[in-house]
Amino acid sequence: MRDIIAVAIGGFIGTTLRFTASKWIPAVHFPWGTLTVNLIGSFFLALITYARGMPLHPRIRLGLATGLIGSFTTFSTFCAEWLILPSPVAFGYGSLSLIGGLGCAWLGAQIGKGRNAC
């Protein structure tokens, strides 16, 4: 039951941050908000997952990773937006999301492992 509460609290915070980001980041002709939250989420999920110098209680890690980051990022919105974009823009959006997400995750993992990422 405590795991569920941890995920629920993280989820509440993550969805609130996601909603706020969608209001602050304009999505004129390109889904900048979704791209931004997904890149940020990729970085922080890897950072939390690989954080060796920052021991976290498993329940806190669960609340942060599954709850907060899981609800903050949005694969389904990425897919829905990708389908309605014109082909060249959709290709750029998909490429930025994939390459940028992997790059942000790599950077987060390197920092989490305590390695110099630069």
mmCIF file of N, CA and C in Angstrom:
data_model
loop_
_atom_site.group_PDB
_atom_site.id
_atom_site.type_symbol
_atom_site.label_atom_id
_atom_site.label_comp_id
_atom_site.label_asym_id
_atom_site.label_seq_id
_atom_site.Cartn_x
_atom_site.Cartn_y
_atom_site.Cartn_z
ATOM 1 N N MET A 1 0.816 -1.195 0.000
ATOM 2 C CA MET A 1 0.000 0.000 0.000
ATOM 3 C C MET A 1 0.868 1.272 0.000
ATOM 4 N N ARG A 2 1.994 1.235 0.695
ATOM 5 C CA ARG A 2 2.876 2.406 0.729
ATOM 6 C C ARG A 2 3.486 2.690 -0.636
ATOM 7 N N ASP A 3 3.753 1.635 -1.419
ATOM 8 C CA ASP A 3 4.265 1.835 -2.780
ATOM 9 C C ASP A 3 3.238 2.569 -3.640
ATOM 10 N N ILE A 4 1.991 2.180 -3.500
ATOM 11 C CA ILE A 4 0.917 2.828 -4.261
ATOM 12 C C ILE A 4 0.809 4.298 -3.881
ATOM 13 N N ILE A 5 0.919 4.592 -2.602
ATOM 14 C CA ILE A 5 0.852 5.979 -2.144
ATOM 15 C C ILE A 5 2.029 6.783 -2.695
ATOM 16 N N ALA A 6 3.220 6.176 -2.692
ATOM 17 C CA ALA A 6 4.406 6.861 -3.224
ATOM 18 C C ALA A 6 4.221 7.184 -4.706
ATOM 19 N N VAL A 7 3.706 6.219 -5.471
ATOM 20 C CA VAL A 7 3.474 6.448 -6.901
ATOM 21 C C VAL A 7 2.375 7.494 -7.101
ATOM 22 N N ALA A 8 1.344 7.437 -6.279
ATOM 23 C CA ALA A 8 0.240 8.405 -6.406
ATOM 24 C C ALA A 8 0.708 9.831 -6.112
ATOM 25 N N ILE A 9 1.513 9.998 -5.073
ATOM 26 C CA ILE A 9 2.025 11.334 -4.754
ATOM 27 C C ILE A 9 2.924 11.832 -5.882
ATOM 28 N N GLY A 10 3.839 10.972 -6.339
ATOM 29 C CA GLY A 10 4.699 11.342 -7.462
ATOM 30 C C GLY A 10 3.885 11.648 -8.706
ATOM 31 N N GLY A 11 2.847 10.846 -8.946
ATOM 32 C CA GLY A 11 1.994 11.056 -10.108
ATOM 33 C C GLY A 11 1.253 12.378 -10.059
ATOM 34 N N PHE A 12 0.784 12.744 -8.879
ATOM 35 C CA PHE A 12 0.108 14.030 -8.717
ATOM 36 C C PHE A 12 1.055 15.183 -9.052
ATOM 37 N N ILE A 13 2.264 15.094 -8.532
ATOM 38 C CA ILE A 13 3.254 16.155 -8.790
ATOM 39 C C ILE A 13 3.630 16.176 -10.275
ATOM 40 N N GLY A 14 3.871 15.005 -10.851
ATOM 41 C CA GLY A 14 4.263 14.922 -12.260
ATOM 42 C C GLY A 14 3.199 15.441 -13.211
ATOM 43 N N THR A 15 1.949 15.067 -12.979
ATOM 44 C CA THR A 15 0.889 15.545 -13.868
ATOM 45 C C THR A 15 0.674 17.044 -13.710
ATOM 46 N N THR A 16 0.835 17.547 -12.505
ATOM 47 C CA THR A 16 0.711 18.981 -12.284
ATOM 48 C C THR A 16 1.832 19.741 -13.005
ATOM 49 N N LEU A 17 3.051 19.220 -12.907
ATOM 50 C CA LEU A 17 4.175 19.834 -13.629
ATOM 51 C C LEU A 17 3.963 19.753 -15.141
ATOM 52 N N ARG A 18 3.460 18.631 -15.619
ATOM 53 C CA ARG A 18 3.200 18.444 -17.056
ATOM 54 C C ARG A 18 2.169 19.451 -17.543
ATOM 55 N N PHE A 19 1.097 19.591 -16.799
ATOM 56 C CA PHE A 19 0.045 20.545 -17.162
ATOM 57 C C PHE A 19 0.597 21.972 -17.181
ATOM 58 N N THR A 20 1.384 22.313 -16.169
ATOM 59 C CA THR A 20 1.979 23.641 -16.087
ATOM 60 C C THR A 20 2.920 23.896 -17.256
ATOM 61 N N ALA A 21 3.734 22.904 -17.593
ATOM 62 C CA ALA A 21 4.664 23.047 -18.723
ATOM 63 C C ALA A 21 3.897 23.267 -20.025
ATOM 64 N N SER A 22 2.776 22.572 -20.196
ATOM 65 C CA SER A 22 2.008 22.733 -21.435
ATOM 66 C C SER A 22 1.415 24.133 -21.545
ATOM 67 N N LYS A 23 1.194 24.795 -20.435
ATOM 68 C CA LYS A 23 0.677 26.167 -20.453
ATOM 69 C C LYS A 23 1.792 27.189 -20.657
ATOM 70 N N TRP A 24 2.989 26.894 -20.184
ATOM 71 C CA TRP A 24 4.108 27.836 -20.278
ATOM 72 C C TRP A 24 4.851 27.766 -21.601
ATOM 73 N N ILE A 25 4.905 26.590 -22.202
ATOM 74 C CA ILE A 25 5.692 26.406 -23.422
ATOM 75 C C ILE A 25 4.748 26.407 -24.619
ATOM 76 N N PRO A 26 4.837 27.424 -25.468
ATOM 77 C CA PRO A 26 3.916 27.505 -26.604
ATOM 78 C C PRO A 26 4.158 26.375 -27.616
ATOM 79 N N ALA A 27 3.075 25.896 -28.186
ATOM 80 C CA ALA A 27 3.162 24.811 -29.162
ATOM 81 C C ALA A 27 2.701 25.305 -30.529
ATOM 82 N N VAL A 28 3.232 26.440 -30.954
ATOM 83 C CA VAL A 28 2.849 27.013 -32.237
ATOM 84 C C VAL A 28 3.613 26.298 -33.357
ATOM 85 N N HIS A 29 2.911 25.575 -34.199
ATOM 86 C CA HIS A 29 3.448 24.871 -35.357
ATOM 87 C C HIS A 29 4.384 23.708 -35.004
ATOM 88 N N PHE A 30 4.657 23.508 -33.729
ATOM 89 C CA PHE A 30 5.550 22.418 -33.322
ATOM 90 C C PHE A 30 5.278 22.110 -31.854
ATOM 91 N N PRO A 31 5.218 20.842 -31.480
ATOM 92 C CA PRO A 31 4.898 20.473 -30.090
ATOM 93 C C PRO A 31 6.094 20.622 -29.137
ATOM 94 N N TRP A 32 6.513 21.864 -28.921
ATOM 95 C CA TRP A 32 7.679 22.126 -28.071
ATOM 96 C C TRP A 32 7.484 21.642 -26.646
ATOM 97 N N GLY A 33 6.275 21.771 -26.114
ATOM 98 C CA GLY A 33 6.015 21.357 -24.739
ATOM 99 C C GLY A 33 6.242 19.872 -24.531
ATOM 100 N N THR A 34 5.699 19.056 -25.416
ATOM 101 C CA THR A 34 5.866 17.608 -25.300
ATOM 102 C C THR A 34 7.326 17.218 -25.469
ATOM 103 N N LEU A 35 7.988 17.807 -26.446
ATOM 104 C CA LEU A 35 9.403 17.513 -26.650
ATOM 105 C C LEU A 35 10.202 17.883 -25.405
ATOM 106 N N THR A 36 9.936 19.043 -24.853
ATOM 107 C CA THR A 36 10.674 19.513 -23.681
ATOM 108 C C THR A 36 10.487 18.593 -22.480
ATOM 109 N N VAL A 37 9.229 18.250 -22.159
ATOM 110 C CA VAL A 37 9.023 17.400 -20.981
ATOM 111 C C VAL A 37 9.590 16.004 -21.189
ATOM 112 N N ASN A 38 9.533 15.497 -22.412
ATOM 113 C CA ASN A 38 10.077 14.171 -22.653
ATOM 114 C C ASN A 38 11.605 14.154 -22.568
ATOM 115 N N LEU A 39 12.258 15.209 -23.025
ATOM 116 C CA LEU A 39 13.714 15.283 -22.897
ATOM 117 C C LEU A 39 14.131 15.448 -21.441
ATOM 118 N N ILE A 40 13.453 16.312 -20.726
ATOM 119 C CA ILE A 40 13.738 16.493 -19.297
ATOM 120 C C ILE A 40 13.494 15.185 -18.548
ATOM 121 N N GLY A 41 12.385 14.540 -18.858
ATOM 122 C CA GLY A 41 12.058 13.274 -18.203
ATOM 123 C C GLY A 41 13.074 12.181 -18.495
ATOM 124 N N SER A 42 13.569 12.123 -19.729
ATOM 125 C CA SER A 42 14.593 11.128 -20.079
ATOM 126 C C SER A 42 15.849 11.326 -19.246
ATOM 127 N N PHE A 43 16.241 12.582 -19.096
ATOM 128 C CA PHE A 43 17.429 12.897 -18.296
ATOM 129 C C PHE A 43 17.230 12.477 -16.838
ATOM 130 N N PHE A 44 16.136 12.908 -16.238
ATOM 131 C CA PHE A 44 15.941 12.660 -14.811
ATOM 132 C C PHE A 44 15.635 11.202 -14.488
ATOM 133 N N LEU A 45 14.953 10.495 -15.384
ATOM 134 C CA LEU A 45 14.716 9.071 -15.122
ATOM 135 C C LEU A 45 16.035 8.310 -15.100
ATOM 136 N N ALA A 46 16.913 8.603 -16.037
ATOM 137 C CA ALA A 46 18.231 7.950 -16.048
ATOM 138 C C ALA A 46 19.047 8.371 -14.834
ATOM 139 N N LEU A 47 18.988 9.646 -14.475
ATOM 140 C CA LEU A 47 19.714 10.133 -13.303
ATOM 141 C C LEU A 47 19.254 9.405 -12.037
ATOM 142 N N ILE A 48 17.947 9.297 -11.863
ATOM 143 C CA ILE A 48 17.389 8.611 -10.685
ATOM 144 C C ILE A 48 17.728 7.124 -10.713
ATOM 145 N N THR A 49 17.654 6.534 -11.882
ATOM 146 C CA THR A 49 17.921 5.103 -12.016
ATOM 147 C C THR A 49 19.371 4.761 -11.695
ATOM 148 N N TYR A 50 20.290 5.586 -12.128
ATOM 149 C CA TYR A 50 21.718 5.287 -11.979
ATOM 150 C C TYR A 50 22.397 6.053 -10.849
ATOM 151 N N ALA A 51 21.628 6.776 -10.041
ATOM 152 C CA ALA A 51 22.214 7.594 -8.971
ATOM 153 C C ALA A 51 22.872 6.712 -7.914
ATOM 154 N N ARG A 52 24.184 6.606 -7.971
ATOM 155 C CA ARG A 52 24.930 5.802 -6.999
ATOM 156 C C ARG A 52 25.393 6.641 -5.824
ATOM 157 N N GLY A 53 25.718 7.886 -6.073
ATOM 158 C CA GLY A 53 26.206 8.753 -5.010
ATOM 159 C C GLY A 53 25.081 9.323 -4.166
ATOM 160 N N MET A 54 23.835 9.030 -4.546
ATOM 161 C CA MET A 54 22.674 9.546 -3.850
ATOM 162 C C MET A 54 21.770 8.370 -3.483
ATOM 163 N N PRO A 55 22.069 7.711 -2.372
ATOM 164 C CA PRO A 55 21.257 6.544 -2.016
ATOM 165 C C PRO A 55 19.813 6.957 -1.717
ATOM 166 N N LEU A 56 18.904 6.357 -2.427
ATOM 167 C CA LEU A 56 17.485 6.641 -2.234
ATOM 168 C C LEU A 56 16.781 5.390 -1.728
ATOM 169 N N HIS A 57 15.878 5.583 -0.818
ATOM 170 C CA HIS A 57 15.042 4.477 -0.360
ATOM 171 C C HIS A 57 14.267 3.965 -1.585
ATOM 172 N N PRO A 58 14.109 2.655 -1.728
ATOM 173 C CA PRO A 58 13.413 2.108 -2.906
ATOM 174 C C PRO A 58 12.019 2.708 -3.128
ATOM 175 N N ARG A 59 11.318 3.028 -2.065
ATOM 176 C CA ARG A 59 9.977 3.608 -2.219
ATOM 177 C C ARG A 59 10.056 5.039 -2.752
ATOM 178 N N ILE A 60 11.055 5.782 -2.326
ATOM 179 C CA ILE A 60 11.238 7.145 -2.844
ATOM 180 C C ILE A 60 11.623 7.080 -4.315
ATOM 181 N N ARG A 61 12.517 6.160 -4.655
ATOM 182 C CA ARG A 61 12.909 5.984 -6.054
ATOM 183 C C ARG A 61 11.697 5.604 -6.906
ATOM 184 N N LEU A 62 10.839 4.731 -6.387
ATOM 185 C CA LEU A 62 9.621 4.325 -7.092
ATOM 186 C C LEU A 62 8.695 5.523 -7.302
ATOM 187 N N GLY A 63 8.514 6.320 -6.243
ATOM 188 C CA GLY A 63 7.655 7.500 -6.356
ATOM 189 C C GLY A 63 8.188 8.514 -7.345
ATOM 190 N N LEU A 64 9.510 8.685 -7.355
ATOM 191 C CA LEU A 64 10.117 9.635 -8.291
ATOM 192 C C LEU A 64 10.095 9.103 -9.726
ATOM 193 N N ALA A 65 10.559 7.874 -9.911
ATOM 194 C CA ALA A 65 10.699 7.321 -11.270
ATOM 195 C C ALA A 65 9.345 6.978 -11.888
ATOM 196 N N THR A 66 8.596 6.111 -11.247
ATOM 197 C CA THR A 66 7.320 5.668 -11.812
ATOM 198 C C THR A 66 6.238 6.733 -11.666
ATOM 199 N N GLY A 67 6.156 7.328 -10.485
ATOM 200 C CA GLY A 67 5.114 8.316 -10.241
ATOM 201 C C GLY A 67 5.373 9.640 -10.920
ATOM 202 N N LEU A 68 6.406 10.338 -10.465
ATOM 203 C CA LEU A 68 6.657 11.691 -10.958
ATOM 204 C C LEU A 68 7.081 11.706 -12.425
ATOM 205 N N ILE A 69 8.167 11.012 -12.750
ATOM 206 C CA ILE A 69 8.672 11.059 -14.131
ATOM 207 C C ILE A 69 7.714 10.352 -15.088
ATOM 208 N N GLY A 70 7.142 9.235 -14.627
ATOM 209 C CA GLY A 70 6.190 8.509 -15.480
ATOM 210 C C GLY A 70 4.975 9.328 -15.855
ATOM 211 N N SER A 71 4.511 10.163 -14.938
ATOM 212 C CA SER A 71 3.342 10.991 -15.247
ATOM 213 C C SER A 71 3.724 12.322 -15.891
ATOM 214 N N PHE A 72 4.955 12.734 -15.720
ATOM 215 C CA PHE A 72 5.430 13.982 -16.318
ATOM 216 C C PHE A 72 5.666 13.811 -17.814
ATOM 217 N N THR A 73 6.265 12.700 -18.198
ATOM 218 C CA THR A 73 6.544 12.448 -19.612
ATOM 219 C C THR A 73 5.304 11.876 -20.283
ATOM 220 N N THR A 74 5.306 11.893 -21.612
ATOM 221 C CA THR A 74 4.093 11.477 -22.307
ATOM 222 C C THR A 74 4.386 10.903 -23.689
ATOM 223 N N PHE A 75 4.461 9.605 -23.751
ATOM 224 C CA PHE A 75 4.668 8.941 -25.033
ATOM 225 C C PHE A 75 3.399 8.988 -25.887
ATOM 226 N N SER A 76 2.253 8.862 -25.255
ATOM 227 C CA SER A 76 1.002 8.855 -26.021
ATOM 228 C C SER A 76 0.747 10.202 -26.702
ATOM 229 N N THR A 77 1.054 11.298 -26.021
ATOM 230 C CA THR A 77 0.891 12.612 -26.647
ATOM 231 C C THR A 77 1.881 12.786 -27.790
ATOM 232 N N PHE A 78 3.115 12.311 -27.585
ATOM 233 C CA PHE A 78 4.109 12.344 -28.660
ATOM 234 C C PHE A 78 3.555 11.631 -29.901
ATOM 235 N N CYS A 79 3.003 10.446 -29.732
ATOM 236 C CA CYS A 79 2.474 9.679 -30.870
ATOM 237 C C CYS A 79 1.304 10.390 -31.544
ATOM 238 N N ALA A 80 0.386 10.908 -30.749
ATOM 239 C CA ALA A 80 -0.780 11.601 -31.309
ATOM 240 C C ALA A 80 -0.358 12.855 -32.066
ATOM 241 N N GLU A 81 0.586 13.603 -31.517
ATOM 242 C CA GLU A 81 1.064 14.806 -32.195
ATOM 243 C C GLU A 81 1.832 14.453 -33.458
ATOM 244 N N TRP A 82 2.611 13.401 -33.398
ATOM 245 C CA TRP A 82 3.399 12.967 -34.548
ATOM 246 C C TRP A 82 2.485 12.643 -35.730
ATOM 247 N N LEU A 83 1.342 12.031 -35.455
ATOM 248 C CA LEU A 83 0.420 11.642 -36.518
ATOM 249 C C LEU A 83 -0.219 12.828 -37.241
ATOM 250 N N ILE A 84 -0.379 13.950 -36.564
ATOM 251 C CA ILE A 84 -1.070 15.079 -37.199
ATOM 252 C C ILE A 84 -0.121 16.104 -37.813
ATOM 253 N N LEU A 85 1.173 15.956 -37.580
ATOM 254 C CA LEU A 85 2.142 16.901 -38.149
ATOM 255 C C LEU A 85 2.398 16.598 -39.625
ATOM 256 N N PRO A 86 2.702 17.625 -40.418
ATOM 257 C CA PRO A 86 3.106 17.376 -41.801
ATOM 258 C C PRO A 86 4.365 16.494 -41.816
ATOM 259 N N SER A 87 4.527 15.703 -42.838
ATOM 260 C CA SER A 87 5.614 14.718 -42.893
ATOM 261 C C SER A 87 7.003 15.250 -42.549
ATOM 262 N N PRO A 88 7.484 16.338 -43.148
ATOM 263 C CA PRO A 88 8.839 16.792 -42.801
ATOM 264 C C PRO A 88 8.961 17.199 -41.323
ATOM 265 N N VAL A 89 7.925 17.841 -40.811
ATOM 266 C CA VAL A 89 7.947 18.263 -39.409
ATOM 267 C C VAL A 89 7.865 17.040 -38.500
ATOM 268 N N ALA A 90 7.031 16.073 -38.874
ATOM 269 C CA ALA A 90 6.904 14.841 -38.090
ATOM 270 C C ALA A 90 8.234 14.096 -38.038
ATOM 271 N N PHE A 91 8.940 14.058 -39.158
ATOM 272 C CA PHE A 91 10.246 13.397 -39.182
ATOM 273 C C PHE A 91 11.219 14.098 -38.240
ATOM 274 N N GLY A 92 11.240 15.431 -38.284
ATOM 275 C CA GLY A 92 12.117 16.196 -37.397
ATOM 276 C C GLY A 92 11.747 16.006 -35.935
ATOM 277 N N TYR A 93 10.453 16.008 -35.656
ATOM 278 C CA TYR A 93 9.960 15.820 -34.287
ATOM 279 C C TYR A 93 10.339 14.440 -33.759
ATOM 280 N N GLY A 94 10.120 13.434 -34.585
ATOM 281 C CA GLY A 94 10.476 12.072 -34.179
ATOM 282 C C GLY A 94 11.973 11.919 -33.976
ATOM 283 N N SER A 95 12.746 12.492 -34.871
ATOM 284 C CA SER A 95 14.205 12.410 -34.768
ATOM 285 C C SER A 95 14.719 13.140 -33.531
ATOM 286 N N LEU A 96 14.222 14.358 -33.316
ATOM 287 C CA LEU A 96 14.623 15.119 -32.128
ATOM 288 C C LEU A 96 14.242 14.382 -30.849
ATOM 289 N N SER A 97 13.055 13.803 -30.844
ATOM 290 C CA SER A 97 12.591 13.087 -29.655
ATOM 291 C C SER A 97 13.451 11.867 -29.369
ATOM 292 N N LEU A 98 13.741 11.087 -30.398
ATOM 293 C CA LEU A 98 14.521 9.864 -30.206
ATOM 294 C C LEU A 98 15.986 10.168 -29.886
ATOM 295 N N ILE A 99 16.624 10.951 -30.725
ATOM 296 C CA ILE A 99 18.049 11.246 -30.526
ATOM 297 C C ILE A 99 18.245 12.094 -29.265
ATOM 298 N N GLY A 100 17.395 13.097 -29.098
ATOM 299 C CA GLY A 100 17.490 13.944 -27.911
ATOM 300 C C GLY A 100 17.195 13.178 -26.633
ATOM 301 N N GLY A 101 16.176 12.313 -26.675
ATOM 302 C CA GLY A 101 15.830 11.515 -25.499
ATOM 303 C C GLY A 101 16.945 10.567 -25.107
ATOM 304 N N LEU A 102 17.528 9.906 -26.104
ATOM 305 C CA LEU A 102 18.651 9.005 -25.813
ATOM 306 C C LEU A 102 19.861 9.778 -25.297
ATOM 307 N N GLY A 103 20.120 10.936 -25.877
ATOM 308 C CA GLY A 103 21.236 11.763 -25.421
ATOM 309 C C GLY A 103 21.024 12.255 -23.994
ATOM 310 N N CYS A 104 19.821 12.706 -23.692
ATOM 311 C CA CYS A 104 19.522 13.167 -22.332
ATOM 312 C C CYS A 104 19.598 12.020 -21.331
ATOM 313 N N ALA A 105 19.120 10.840 -21.725
ATOM 314 C CA ALA A 105 19.202 9.676 -20.843
ATOM 315 C C ALA A 105 20.659 9.284 -20.607
ATOM 316 N N TRP A 106 21.457 9.309 -21.655
ATOM 317 C CA TRP A 106 22.882 8.982 -21.509
ATOM 318 C C TRP A 106 23.554 9.960 -20.546
ATOM 319 N N LEU A 107 23.268 11.259 -20.732
ATOM 320 C CA LEU A 107 23.863 12.271 -19.863
ATOM 321 C C LEU A 107 23.427 12.072 -18.412
ATOM 322 N N GLY A 108 22.147 11.828 -18.189
ATOM 323 C CA GLY A 108 21.644 11.583 -16.840
ATOM 324 C C GLY A 108 22.281 10.361 -16.210
ATOM 325 N N ALA A 109 22.453 9.295 -17.001
ATOM 326 C CA ALA A 109 23.092 8.084 -16.485
ATOM 327 C C ALA A 109 24.547 8.332 -16.118
ATOM 328 N N GLN A 110 25.246 9.080 -16.950
ATOM 329 C CA GLN A 110 26.657 9.372 -16.668
ATOM 330 C C GLN A 110 26.804 10.187 -15.384
ATOM 331 N N ILE A 111 25.951 11.167 -15.227
ATOM 332 C CA ILE A 111 25.991 11.983 -14.011
ATOM 333 C C ILE A 111 25.589 11.135 -12.806
ATOM 334 N N GLY A 112 24.560 10.313 -12.979
ATOM 335 C CA GLY A 112 24.118 9.434 -11.892
ATOM 336 C C GLY A 112 25.185 8.441 -11.457
ATOM 337 N N LYS A 113 25.965 7.976 -12.400
ATOM 338 C CA LYS A 113 27.042 7.038 -12.088
ATOM 339 C C LYS A 113 28.255 7.733 -11.507
ATOM 340 N N GLY A 114 28.220 9.072 -11.530
ATOM 341 C CA GLY A 114 29.336 9.832 -10.976
ATOM 342 C C GLY A 114 30.482 9.998 -11.948
ATOM 343 N N ARG A 115 30.198 9.850 -13.226
ATOM 344 C CA ARG A 115 31.227 10.017 -14.253
ATOM 345 C C ARG A 115 31.155 11.412 -14.817
ATOM 346 N N ASN A 116 32.273 11.911 -15.243
ATOM 347 C CA ASN A 116 32.322 13.212 -15.898
ATOM 348 C C ASN A 116 31.744 13.049 -17.295
ATOM 349 N N ALA A 117 30.604 13.676 -17.554
ATOM 350 C CA ALA A 117 29.897 13.494 -18.828
ATOM 351 C C ALA A 117 30.506 14.326 -19.955
ATOM 352 N N CYS A 118 31.351 15.257 -19.652
ATOM 353 C CA CYS A 118 31.908 16.120 -20.695
ATOM 354 C C CYS A 118 33.226 15.609 -21.212
#
